[in-house]
Amino acid sequence: MAVHWEDRLQEPEPTVNPTAGPHENPYLIGVGRADCTGPPGDVPLMGYANLEQTAAGIHTRLFSRAFIVDNGSKRVVFVTADIGMVSQRLRLEVLKELEVKYGILYRQDNVILSGTHTHSGLGGYFQYTLFMITSKGYIKPSIKAIVNGIVKSIDIAHRSIKPGRIYMSKGELEESNLNRSPHSYLNNPAEERNKYKSNTDKQVTLLKFTDLDGDGMGMLSWFAVHAVSMNYTNQMVSSDNMGYASYLLEQEKNIGFLPGEGPFVAAFASSNLGDASPNIRGPFCANTGLPCDYLNSSCPIGGLKMCVALGPAGSDMFNNTKIIGENIFKRAKDLYGKARQEVRGPLHAAHQWVNMTDVTVQLNSTHTGRTCKPALGHSFAAGTTDGGGDLNFTQGAVEGDPFWDGIRDALLGAPSNETQDCHQPKPILFSTGEMTWPLPWHPSIVDVQIITIGPVAIVAIPGEMTTMSGRRIREAVKQELEAQGTFSNAEVVVAGLCNIYTHYITTYEEYQIQRYEGASTIYGPHTLSAYIQKFRGLAKAIAEGKEQELPKGPEPPFFKDSQLFSLLPAAAVDKKPINTTFGEVLERVDSEYTVGDVASVTFVAGNPRHSGDIVRDKTFVTVEKYHNSTAHWDVVHTDASWETRFHWVKNGAESNATIEWHIPLSAQAGSYRIRHFGHYKQRKGFLETCYTHFNTVTA
């Protein structure tokens, strides 16, 4: 097929490369990136808790990005992966793999694992019952791909270590996040709210990594926004808005490399995004176009399911992802170019395991509070304006419902009086801390962790903190670090979705409103106060140089594979239409296209779950351009590219693969072809199963 285009002149953007001064004792820095996509077929996507939202292709691939900093005596590691969140099981498996490879070099105290919170990554990597139920159990191929990807990204960073510099830059980003529970936010004290100009954090904090010559090695930034521009109707694996920001910056820096390749690593990590939505046009009733009810986010006709928040491009989730991702990318690029403040100083790492079901909190000089056994409130079932529930629950419920409570009592048992009292004013829907069959439904043992690089403190939050919760944590940790005089002008970063997932963390005041975030604060109204107390303890130990004296706390369980369950049946033998072959083209492309067009082709395909060697590090798709001078086809796009979409359509045991190439304005005129790679599963005899590779071409 031929592509025609118009000549377009683009003025190059100026670049600024700071020159590192002749400082002594540079850090040793390593950066790495690796694929962690997993099998993009049948496996539930993790985030919206919708069992019908199963993977059916690839929008963009998922990557783990690792950063290692070493000062000659200590080493710290920060990893952010394009997944919904880090589970306890995932972290424990990664640490076990690292111990096998590196002994005690990489440990629970100096390695932070964070998720970008894309809701379009694969599920199946949890060991607690609630999460296994909502993602069809423990899915070994899914968690294996993520574990391998994270470990490989650390391996690459480990092998690439060399002397370098770190620079910090900060700025604000507007029109890219919106508070989806403003009513809850307004319940925080007015004097506290008046210290801030917005009900979401607009701050972008960025670390720039260079070698000693000032050449860029990578970039790590944090911004508070949910990665839900791709909505709950999407069934393609996607890194969403944060992943697209990484894609743009890495493509710009790694000239001549395909996506996911090249030495420069650009990571956009999550922060206190609990109430921060990218759907900045706000919630509207889909059937009338009128605003939703302010208090409970429902509509007069259709209830909460009709109340949907829209992104900057309305209902077009691909353009919403593009716009928000571009906004984040552009701000980071600007801050990267302006980064001049060099980060220097010692490294620290502090970690504890905490039983979050039994923490006594000193509220003031005379009063204490305590945390609770985990429980989810009625408003949890209502969902959010980014993805509402299907039943007649609403946000803001502070009373139970006799109908649903009766069903709960009959099926799962009533919550104890102790748990109900502890969680007030939350009406309990699921008393998960008292549900232990077949395994505990929620974790009790939780990681708290801080690493510091010079004056920069990265606080690893085991869940989703709301805007004000994150602000309180930052203020508390900063105060504690500076109180001893060993830190001055500490820069505290809230890193979200780290190490273990415990749902949401609201302020005490937000909890009283019991919107989705409050109903999902599982350890009760004093959850944030307990975390502040624990993180203050870590910060004090770091400031006093006593982090090695911290008690480790109770270790979390690591359940045997035999104790875990899977509700995902094995993928069946593939079938094909009569008189066709696997890889055969069913719908061909046209002979000519212009830029801006979409070239689409459909193939007879197999289930992607059978393509074990393609689900990570390879590609199901290539777009290739023919070069007359060499008579060679060069790959210009893969399934990691923004320009391609791999749709897998299942019809019983038969399936098709439709490949779309969204031809960019930068495409050069010429002849192109689209290729699809995959495997199909056959049965030979009665027992033997054979996985056969195919690749096919349309020209």
XYZ file of C-alpha atoms in Angstrom:
699
model
C 0.000 0.000 0.000
C 1.218 3.476 -0.699
C 1.053 6.482 1.603
C 0.902 10.056 0.346
C 1.665 13.063 2.444
C 2.014 16.823 2.373
C 5.319 18.533 3.014
C 5.222 20.063 6.469
C 7.845 22.366 7.893
C 8.390 22.143 11.620
C 10.577 24.510 13.541
C 12.800 22.507 15.892
C 12.321 23.165 19.583
C 15.321 24.613 21.406
C 17.022 22.263 23.814
C 18.924 23.172 26.923
C 21.585 20.811 28.220
C 23.045 21.789 31.590
C 26.727 21.209 32.051
C 27.654 19.381 35.196
C 30.144 21.189 37.337
C 33.347 19.615 38.615
C 31.760 18.365 41.827
C 33.324 15.577 43.798
C 31.785 12.223 44.642
C 29.139 11.829 41.957
C 26.417 9.265 42.369
C 26.511 5.991 40.505
C 23.331 5.867 38.414
C 21.641 3.103 36.477
C 18.445 3.222 34.438
C 16.535 0.385 32.819
C 13.289 -0.390 31.021
C 11.677 -3.741 30.204
C 8.404 -5.042 28.789
C 5.857 -6.327 31.322
C 2.786 -6.608 29.084
C 1.574 -10.174 29.596
C -0.985 -12.198 27.595
C -3.443 -9.714 26.010
C -6.356 -12.108 25.694
C -9.116 -13.257 28.084
C -7.319 -11.972 31.208
C -9.341 -9.339 33.160
C -7.992 -5.806 33.173
C -7.193 -4.481 36.641
C -8.751 -1.282 37.935
C -12.465 -1.005 37.226
C -13.271 -4.384 38.848
C -15.441 -5.279 35.868
C -15.243 -9.011 35.117
C -16.523 -8.372 31.592
C -13.598 -6.058 30.838
C -11.146 -8.678 29.654
C -8.085 -8.122 27.508
C -8.677 -8.317 23.774
C -5.577 -6.883 22.142
C -3.013 -4.135 22.597
C -3.317 -0.376 22.367
C 0.182 0.213 23.756
C 2.578 -2.153 25.492
C 3.367 -1.907 29.182
C 6.840 -1.285 30.591
C 8.653 -1.337 33.903
C 11.171 1.465 34.415
C 13.884 1.233 37.069
C 16.271 3.799 38.558
C 19.229 2.863 40.752
C 21.242 5.419 42.741
C 24.396 4.455 44.655
C 26.756 6.690 46.634
C 29.446 4.071 47.179
C 28.122 2.916 50.535
C 24.360 2.687 50.072
C 22.035 1.951 47.177
C 18.353 2.732 46.547
C 16.022 1.637 43.761
C 12.763 3.127 42.501
C 10.682 1.240 39.966
C 7.474 2.403 38.332
C 5.570 -0.073 36.182
C 2.657 0.381 33.783
C 0.266 -1.623 35.952
C -2.751 -0.787 38.078
C -0.909 -1.078 41.362
C 1.733 -3.166 43.071
C 0.299 -6.097 44.999
C 1.912 -7.698 48.019
C 2.294 -10.952 46.102
C 4.006 -9.180 43.215
C 6.463 -7.414 45.498
C 7.310 -10.580 47.415
C 7.927 -12.516 44.196
C 10.128 -9.736 42.796
C 12.176 -9.609 46.011
C 12.621 -13.386 45.940
C 13.913 -13.207 42.355
C 16.271 -10.358 43.236
C 17.621 -12.283 46.218
C 18.420 -15.273 44.013
C 20.317 -13.022 41.587
C 21.932 -10.463 43.873
C 21.855 -11.779 47.429
C 21.149 -8.955 49.893
C 21.968 -6.110 47.497
C 18.310 -5.396 46.697
C 15.963 -5.746 49.665
C 12.580 -4.749 51.001
C 14.074 -1.614 52.610
C 15.882 -0.136 49.594
C 13.604 -1.138 46.688
C 10.335 0.704 46.046
C 7.901 -0.716 43.504
C 5.180 1.643 42.260
C 2.333 1.321 39.742
C 1.267 4.061 37.321
C -2.361 3.064 38.022
C -3.384 2.374 34.456
C -6.753 0.612 34.565
C -5.906 -1.148 31.296
C -3.169 -3.451 32.537
C -3.682 -7.125 33.268
C -4.966 -8.397 36.598
C -4.442 -11.763 38.244
C -1.372 -10.949 40.360
C -2.899 -10.791 43.864
C -3.017 -13.265 46.727
C -5.996 -11.912 48.708
C -9.491 -13.203 48.003
C -11.253 -9.933 47.151
C -8.757 -9.083 44.424
C -8.687 -12.635 43.116
C -12.485 -12.650 42.777
C -12.478 -9.395 40.789
C -9.705 -10.558 38.436
C -10.647 -14.231 37.957
C -8.120 -15.471 40.454
C -4.360 -15.823 40.459
C -3.204 -15.965 36.842
C 0.331 -17.273 36.626
C 1.173 -16.039 33.079
C 0.040 -12.545 34.062
C 2.108 -12.208 37.235
C 5.071 -13.967 35.618
C 5.203 -11.339 32.864
C 5.106 -8.501 35.396
C 7.671 -10.057 37.749
C 10.020 -10.811 34.857
C 9.597 -7.310 33.443
C 10.301 -5.579 36.757
C 13.318 -7.772 37.496
C 14.671 -7.305 33.977
C 14.344 -3.511 34.235
C 16.371 -3.651 37.456
C 18.896 -5.983 35.775
C 19.360 -3.489 32.926
C 19.727 -0.599 35.367
C 22.200 -2.660 37.398
C 24.332 -3.366 34.318
C 24.217 0.243 33.119
C 25.460 1.862 36.345
C 27.981 4.641 35.832
C 28.942 7.943 37.506
C 26.436 10.696 36.967
C 24.482 13.657 38.304
C 20.904 14.197 39.446
C 19.049 17.476 39.051
C 15.650 18.393 40.449
C 13.004 20.641 38.953
C 9.460 21.531 39.995
C 6.536 23.214 38.321
C 2.780 23.196 38.018
C 0.553 21.619 35.394
C -2.914 23.029 34.799
C -5.957 21.599 33.013
C -4.908 17.996 33.489
C -6.646 16.851 36.684
C -9.978 17.499 38.390
C -11.170 16.594 41.878
C -13.908 13.979 41.433
C -15.095 14.260 45.061
C -15.098 18.005 45.742
C -17.809 17.623 48.387
C -15.467 15.443 50.450
C -12.567 17.837 49.955
C -14.672 20.748 51.219
C -15.152 18.940 54.529
C -11.476 19.517 55.321
C -10.845 22.537 57.606
C -11.136 25.870 55.821
C -7.844 27.122 57.259
C -6.111 24.100 55.788
C -7.802 24.441 52.398
C -6.921 28.123 52.276
C -3.223 27.251 52.172
C -3.708 25.829 48.688
C -5.116 27.374 45.537
C -6.629 24.180 44.145
C -8.468 21.076 45.348
C -6.026 18.893 43.397
C -2.240 18.961 43.422
C -0.913 20.605 40.275
C 2.722 20.059 41.211
C 5.082 18.117 38.977
C 8.324 17.042 40.668
C 11.050 15.831 38.341
C 14.467 14.225 38.732
C 16.856 14.432 35.794
C 19.635 11.845 35.517
C 22.767 12.589 33.470
C 26.231 11.165 33.044
C 29.273 13.240 33.992
C 29.299 14.865 30.559
C 25.760 16.147 31.084
C 24.209 13.736 28.595
C 20.774 12.599 29.637
C 20.310 9.074 30.963
C 16.739 9.320 32.135
C 13.994 11.227 33.878
C 11.624 10.377 36.729
C 8.647 12.551 37.580
C 5.531 12.436 39.749
C 2.127 13.977 39.061
C -1.239 13.316 40.698
C -3.775 12.053 38.170
C -5.681 8.818 37.697
C -4.611 6.873 34.618
C -8.229 6.365 33.547
C -8.413 8.322 30.307
C -9.046 4.906 28.761
C -12.468 4.145 30.219
C -14.171 0.946 31.406
C -15.375 0.093 27.883
C -11.785 -0.376 26.694
C -10.568 -3.946 26.246
C -7.089 -3.318 24.876
C -4.024 -3.389 27.082
C -2.919 0.233 27.395
C -0.472 2.281 29.446
C -2.998 5.160 29.380
C -2.044 8.833 29.825
C 1.092 8.361 31.956
C 2.389 5.702 29.596
C 1.772 7.939 26.601
C 3.815 10.696 28.262
C 6.677 8.200 28.654
C 6.242 7.124 25.048
C 6.504 10.703 23.751
C 9.600 11.643 25.733
C 11.406 8.374 25.079
C 10.690 8.578 21.346
C 12.056 12.106 21.311
C 15.218 11.171 23.196
C 15.837 7.753 21.625
C 16.028 8.853 18.005
C 16.109 5.958 15.583
C 14.800 3.440 18.117
C 11.435 1.723 18.178
C 9.185 2.211 21.238
C 10.511 0.423 24.293
C 14.050 0.524 22.951
C 16.943 2.945 23.362
C 19.040 4.029 26.350
C 17.002 6.982 27.648
C 14.336 6.031 30.210
C 11.460 8.429 30.935
C 9.168 7.454 33.800
C 5.972 9.175 34.891
C 4.992 7.853 38.308
C 1.795 8.145 40.321
C 1.340 10.383 43.322
C -1.581 11.379 45.603
C -4.142 10.756 42.869
C -6.949 9.296 44.968
C -9.488 11.978 44.064
C -7.706 13.370 40.982
C -9.340 12.495 37.654
C -8.118 13.234 34.110
C -11.736 13.679 33.034
C -11.513 17.429 33.426
C -14.878 18.284 31.855
C -16.461 16.736 34.907
C -19.433 14.445 35.411
C -22.550 14.731 33.241
C -25.645 12.619 32.768
C -25.017 10.687 29.573
C -28.733 10.623 28.687
C -29.492 14.317 29.213
C -26.167 16.142 29.084
C -26.991 17.878 32.372
C -24.627 17.914 35.365
C -24.937 15.022 37.803
C -26.186 15.446 41.342
C -23.370 17.144 43.252
C -23.676 15.130 46.465
C -24.007 11.565 45.209
C -23.012 11.719 41.511
C -26.214 10.209 40.155
C -28.783 11.167 37.526
C -32.592 11.547 37.860
C -33.056 8.906 35.182
C -30.562 6.067 35.047
C -28.982 6.655 38.447
C -25.237 6.523 38.970
C -24.517 4.466 35.838
C -25.601 7.422 33.705
C -23.271 9.804 35.563
C -20.050 9.740 33.587
C -17.074 12.099 33.806
C -15.722 13.255 30.467
C -12.177 14.072 29.468
C -11.045 17.040 27.395
C -12.134 15.311 24.148
C -15.533 14.247 25.445
C -16.281 10.557 25.029
C -13.285 9.803 22.757
C -11.026 7.941 25.178
C -8.128 7.715 22.731
C -8.009 11.478 22.265
C -8.505 12.005 26.003
C -5.462 9.825 26.639
C -3.516 11.700 23.981
C -4.360 15.161 25.302
C -3.668 14.463 28.975
C -0.526 12.494 28.105
C 0.741 15.307 25.897
C 0.087 17.845 28.653
C 2.123 15.806 31.133
C 4.878 15.207 28.573
C 5.189 18.880 27.584
C 5.419 20.078 31.178
C 8.017 17.429 32.019
C 10.037 18.243 28.918
C 10.080 21.892 29.917
C 11.117 21.100 33.485
C 13.752 18.653 32.268
C 15.323 21.367 30.128
C 15.300 23.825 33.026
C 16.600 21.449 35.697
C 19.563 23.181 37.372
C 19.284 22.329 41.071
C 21.723 19.510 41.652
C 20.733 16.826 44.136
C 23.589 15.919 46.465
C 23.948 14.186 49.773
C 23.701 10.811 51.466
C 21.241 8.036 50.702
C 18.875 6.492 53.229
C 16.323 3.697 53.194
C 13.838 2.928 55.952
C 11.167 0.235 55.920
C 8.784 -1.482 58.303
C 5.953 -3.970 58.107
C 2.969 -2.770 60.104
C -0.185 -4.538 61.253
C -2.582 -1.847 60.038
C -5.563 -3.479 61.750
C -4.245 -2.613 65.199
C -2.480 0.757 65.312
C -3.160 3.093 68.221
C -3.037 6.689 67.042
C -2.202 9.589 69.346
C -4.688 12.192 68.128
C -3.708 14.849 70.671
C -2.381 15.038 74.219
C -5.500 13.479 75.700
C -7.173 11.395 72.991
C -6.228 8.343 70.987
C -7.844 6.534 68.106
C -7.220 3.198 66.494
C -7.335 1.520 63.150
C -9.787 -1.245 62.310
C -10.018 -4.610 60.664
C -10.519 -3.995 56.934
C -14.020 -3.249 55.668
C -15.604 -1.689 52.590
C -18.603 0.612 52.795
C -21.785 0.733 50.725
C -20.436 3.586 48.578
C -17.601 1.347 47.462
C -20.156 -0.479 45.302
C -21.249 2.822 43.746
C -17.922 3.297 41.991
C -16.857 6.741 40.837
C -17.652 9.152 38.053
C -14.695 7.592 36.222
C -16.507 4.239 36.283
C -19.747 3.733 38.184
C -21.212 0.568 39.623
C -24.116 -1.375 38.140
C -26.397 -1.654 41.171
C -28.506 0.839 43.105
C -25.726 2.104 45.353
C -24.827 5.782 45.521
C -21.830 7.699 46.751
C -22.198 9.424 50.105
C -24.147 6.618 51.810
C -23.873 6.875 55.610
C -26.671 4.402 56.272
C -26.942 0.760 55.286
C -29.558 -0.747 53.000
C -31.724 -3.520 54.519
C -31.971 -5.349 51.203
C -28.232 -5.520 50.517
C -27.351 -5.974 54.166
C -29.687 -8.962 54.307
C -28.045 -10.554 51.285
C -24.618 -9.884 52.810
C -25.589 -11.456 56.133
C -26.977 -14.549 54.423
C -24.005 -15.110 52.134
C -21.002 -13.753 54.016
C -22.090 -13.093 57.542
C -22.821 -9.859 59.369
C -19.950 -7.608 60.476
C -19.218 -7.723 64.187
C -20.365 -4.890 66.439
C -16.711 -4.077 67.102
C -15.957 -3.622 63.400
C -19.125 -1.614 62.803
C -18.335 0.715 65.707
C -14.714 1.109 64.626
C -15.638 2.149 61.087
C -18.366 4.679 61.970
C -19.933 6.458 60.110
C -19.238 3.913 57.344
C -22.117 1.476 56.747
C -20.258 -1.769 56.093
C -21.010 -3.681 52.924
C -18.157 -6.214 53.175
C -16.425 -6.880 56.496
C -13.377 -8.169 54.655
C -11.146 -8.260 57.728
C -13.461 -10.883 59.210
C -13.650 -12.932 56.003
C -10.931 -15.547 55.706
C -12.219 -18.183 53.279
C -10.565 -19.509 51.211
C -7.876 -16.971 52.118
C -8.002 -13.571 53.849
C -9.955 -11.090 51.747
C -7.718 -8.138 52.563
C -4.173 -7.701 53.880
C -3.400 -6.900 57.490
C 0.394 -6.512 57.185
C 1.361 -3.434 55.169
C 4.678 -1.917 54.030
C 5.659 1.610 55.043
C 8.864 2.849 53.413
C 10.882 5.971 52.688
C 14.045 6.358 50.634
C 16.027 9.584 50.448
C 18.425 10.832 47.786
C 20.111 13.885 49.226
C 17.259 16.215 50.274
C 14.665 14.320 48.199
C 12.494 11.960 50.239
C 10.319 9.477 48.350
C 7.446 8.252 50.515
C 6.073 4.915 49.311
C 2.310 4.987 49.860
C 0.589 1.568 49.897
C -2.572 2.768 48.182
C -4.357 5.789 46.747
C -4.054 8.939 48.820
C -6.428 11.806 48.236
C -5.089 15.273 47.516
C -5.263 16.526 51.110
C -4.014 13.248 52.555
C -0.911 13.526 50.404
C -0.385 17.120 51.474
C -0.548 16.149 55.145
C 1.927 13.295 54.647
C 4.367 15.576 52.808
C 4.161 18.201 55.527
C 4.602 15.685 58.354
C 7.594 13.919 56.778
C 9.256 17.205 55.863
C 8.808 18.506 59.401
C 10.273 15.346 60.911
C 13.271 15.245 58.543
C 14.156 18.873 59.204
C 13.542 18.770 62.969
C 16.915 17.131 63.660
C 18.850 19.630 61.553
C 20.327 16.933 59.307
C 18.009 17.891 56.436
C 17.348 21.380 55.151
C 14.796 22.243 52.482
C 13.717 18.636 52.206
C 11.651 17.890 49.108
C 9.087 15.217 49.950
C 7.543 13.247 47.104
C 4.424 11.146 47.564
C 4.737 8.025 45.412
C 1.439 6.198 45.054
C 0.362 2.580 44.563
C 3.577 1.235 46.131
C 4.510 -2.223 47.437
C 1.014 -3.401 48.434
C -2.506 -2.264 47.564
C -4.843 -1.192 50.364
C -7.396 0.826 48.370
C -7.816 4.488 49.436
C -6.517 6.758 52.172
C -8.700 9.787 52.913
C -8.461 12.388 55.623
C -10.605 11.900 58.723
C -12.870 14.719 57.531
C -13.269 13.276 54.028
C -14.047 9.895 55.526
C -17.138 11.347 57.216
C -18.720 12.103 53.822
C -18.401 8.455 52.699
C -18.055 8.960 49.009
C -16.281 6.180 47.115
C -12.845 7.112 48.436
C -13.996 7.188 52.069
C -15.946 3.946 51.727
C -12.771 2.382 50.301
C -10.526 3.529 53.167
C -10.399 0.037 54.582
C -8.709 0.525 57.964
C -11.239 3.040 59.242
C -11.428 6.805 59.883
C -7.973 7.037 61.503
C -6.140 5.334 58.619
C -4.344 8.505 57.513
C -3.368 9.439 61.071
C -1.873 5.979 61.520
C 0.163 6.321 58.334
C 1.345 9.790 59.306
C 2.471 8.387 62.648
C 4.330 5.506 61.008
C 5.963 7.619 58.306
C 6.993 10.163 60.916
C 8.759 7.328 62.709
C 10.636 6.369 59.551
C 11.568 9.992 58.840
C 12.850 10.494 62.377
C 14.994 7.354 62.136
C 16.457 8.590 58.842
C 17.157 12.055 60.243
C 18.934 10.494 63.225
C 20.758 7.924 61.093
C 19.071 5.095 62.979
C 17.034 3.456 60.237
C 18.905 0.182 60.790
C 17.544 0.096 64.350
C 13.909 0.125 63.257
C 12.061 -3.070 64.159
C 11.113 -4.949 61.005
C 7.599 -5.677 62.196
C 5.462 -8.739 61.440
C 6.259 -10.300 58.065
C 3.408 -10.669 55.581
C 2.174 -14.091 54.457
C 3.333 -15.688 51.231
C 0.665 -18.197 50.321
C 1.609 -21.296 48.376
C 0.498 -21.499 44.757
C -1.633 -24.471 45.770
C -3.591 -22.230 48.151
C -4.411 -19.703 45.421
C -7.230 -20.207 42.962
C -7.907 -19.326 39.344
C -11.322 -18.775 37.784
C -9.854 -18.356 34.300
C -10.247 -21.576 32.305
C -7.390 -22.806 30.151
C -7.424 -21.401 26.647
C -9.074 -23.840 24.257
C -7.601 -25.326 21.104
C -7.849 -22.773 18.287
C -10.178 -23.326 15.373
C -10.436 -21.549 12.044
C -13.113 -21.074 9.402
C -13.385 -23.802 6.767
C -11.030 -23.396 3.810
C -8.806 -20.884 5.602
C -5.390 -21.059 7.252
C -4.100 -19.350 10.383
C -2.648 -15.999 9.432
C -4.753 -15.746 6.292
C -6.008 -12.278 5.397
C -9.787 -11.981 5.631
C -10.139 -8.267 4.967
C -7.401 -6.571 2.992
C -6.127 -3.032 3.045
C -6.745 -0.586 0.229
C -4.063 0.057 -2.332
C -3.469 3.690 -1.332
C -3.870 5.861 1.753
C -3.045 9.406 2.770
C -1.705 10.594 6.101
C -4.419 10.768 8.707
C -6.157 7.684 7.284
C -6.519 4.381 9.088
C -5.278 1.277 7.284
C -7.066 -1.779 8.674
C -6.571 -5.461 7.933
C -8.081 -8.592 9.509
C -6.337 -11.965 9.862
C -7.372 -15.429 10.948
C -5.726 -15.603 14.373
C -5.056 -17.715 17.419
C -5.601 -16.852 21.061
C -2.798 -14.496 22.229
C -2.558 -16.581 25.401
C -0.828 -19.217 23.268
C 1.907 -16.805 22.179
C 4.179 -17.135 25.173
C 7.248 -15.732 23.446
C 5.361 -12.683 22.138
C 3.531 -11.474 25.241
C 6.760 -9.862 26.443
C 9.737 -8.382 24.573
C 8.369 -9.119 21.094
C 5.433 -7.890 19.021
C 2.193 -9.154 17.547
C 2.322 -6.418 14.903
C 4.752 -4.665 12.617
C 4.265 -1.934 10.063
C 7.155 -2.044 7.614
C 8.349 0.298 4.877
C 10.042 -0.915 1.700
C 13.336 0.662 0.646
C 14.039 0.387 -3.065
C 17.762 1.011 -2.679
C 18.255 -1.978 -0.393
C 15.220 -4.075 -1.391
C 14.609 -4.409 2.339
C 11.587 -3.938 4.595
C 12.299 -1.788 7.681
C 10.066 -1.904 10.748
C 8.631 1.542 11.480
C 5.969 0.581 14.062
C 5.232 -2.304 16.443
C 2.339 -3.014 18.773
C 4.134 -0.784 21.298
C 3.547 2.182 18.992
C 0.789 4.718 19.548
C 0.037 4.504 15.826
C -1.041 0.846 15.893
C -3.963 -0.983 17.480
C -4.191 -4.736 17.750
C -7.801 -5.861 18.224
C -8.324 -9.510 19.076
C -11.900 -10.618 18.407
C -13.012 -13.944 19.828
C -15.919 -15.963 18.446
C -16.046 -19.222 20.350
C -12.923 -21.209 19.491
C -12.325 -19.064 16.406
C -10.734 -15.637 16.554
C -9.590 -12.825 14.316
C -6.919 -10.170 14.670
C -7.716 -6.762 13.232
C -4.665 -4.534 12.940
C -5.123 -0.793 12.556
C -2.412 1.576 11.472
C -3.343 5.174 12.231
C -1.087 6.786 9.654
C 0.718 9.726 11.274
C 1.386 13.070 9.615
C 5.096 12.241 9.748
C 4.712 9.161 7.507
C 6.800 9.299 4.350
C 5.432 8.359 0.950
C 6.215 4.803 -0.108
C 5.141 1.184 0.022
C 4.228 -0.360 3.361
C 3.092 -3.702 4.665
C 1.404 -4.833 7.889
C 2.440 -8.105 9.522
C 0.772 -10.083 12.271
C 2.635 -12.631 14.396
C 1.125 -15.232 16.661
C 0.614 -18.853 17.581
C -2.297 -21.234 17.401
C -2.895 -24.249 19.582
C -3.551 -27.648 17.994
C -4.268 -31.033 19.468
C -2.378 -34.025 18.150
C -3.758 -37.379 19.114
C -5.603 -37.456 22.409
C -3.241 -35.666 24.772
C -0.414 -33.890 23.005
C -0.791 -30.147 22.460
C 1.271 -28.276 19.896
C 1.782 -24.510 19.687
C 2.492 -23.521 16.091
C 3.929 -20.152 15.098
C 2.601 -18.155 12.190
C 3.330 -14.788 10.700
C 1.520 -13.247 7.821
C 1.782 -10.224 5.579
C -0.509 -7.878 3.768
C 1.126 -5.586 1.259
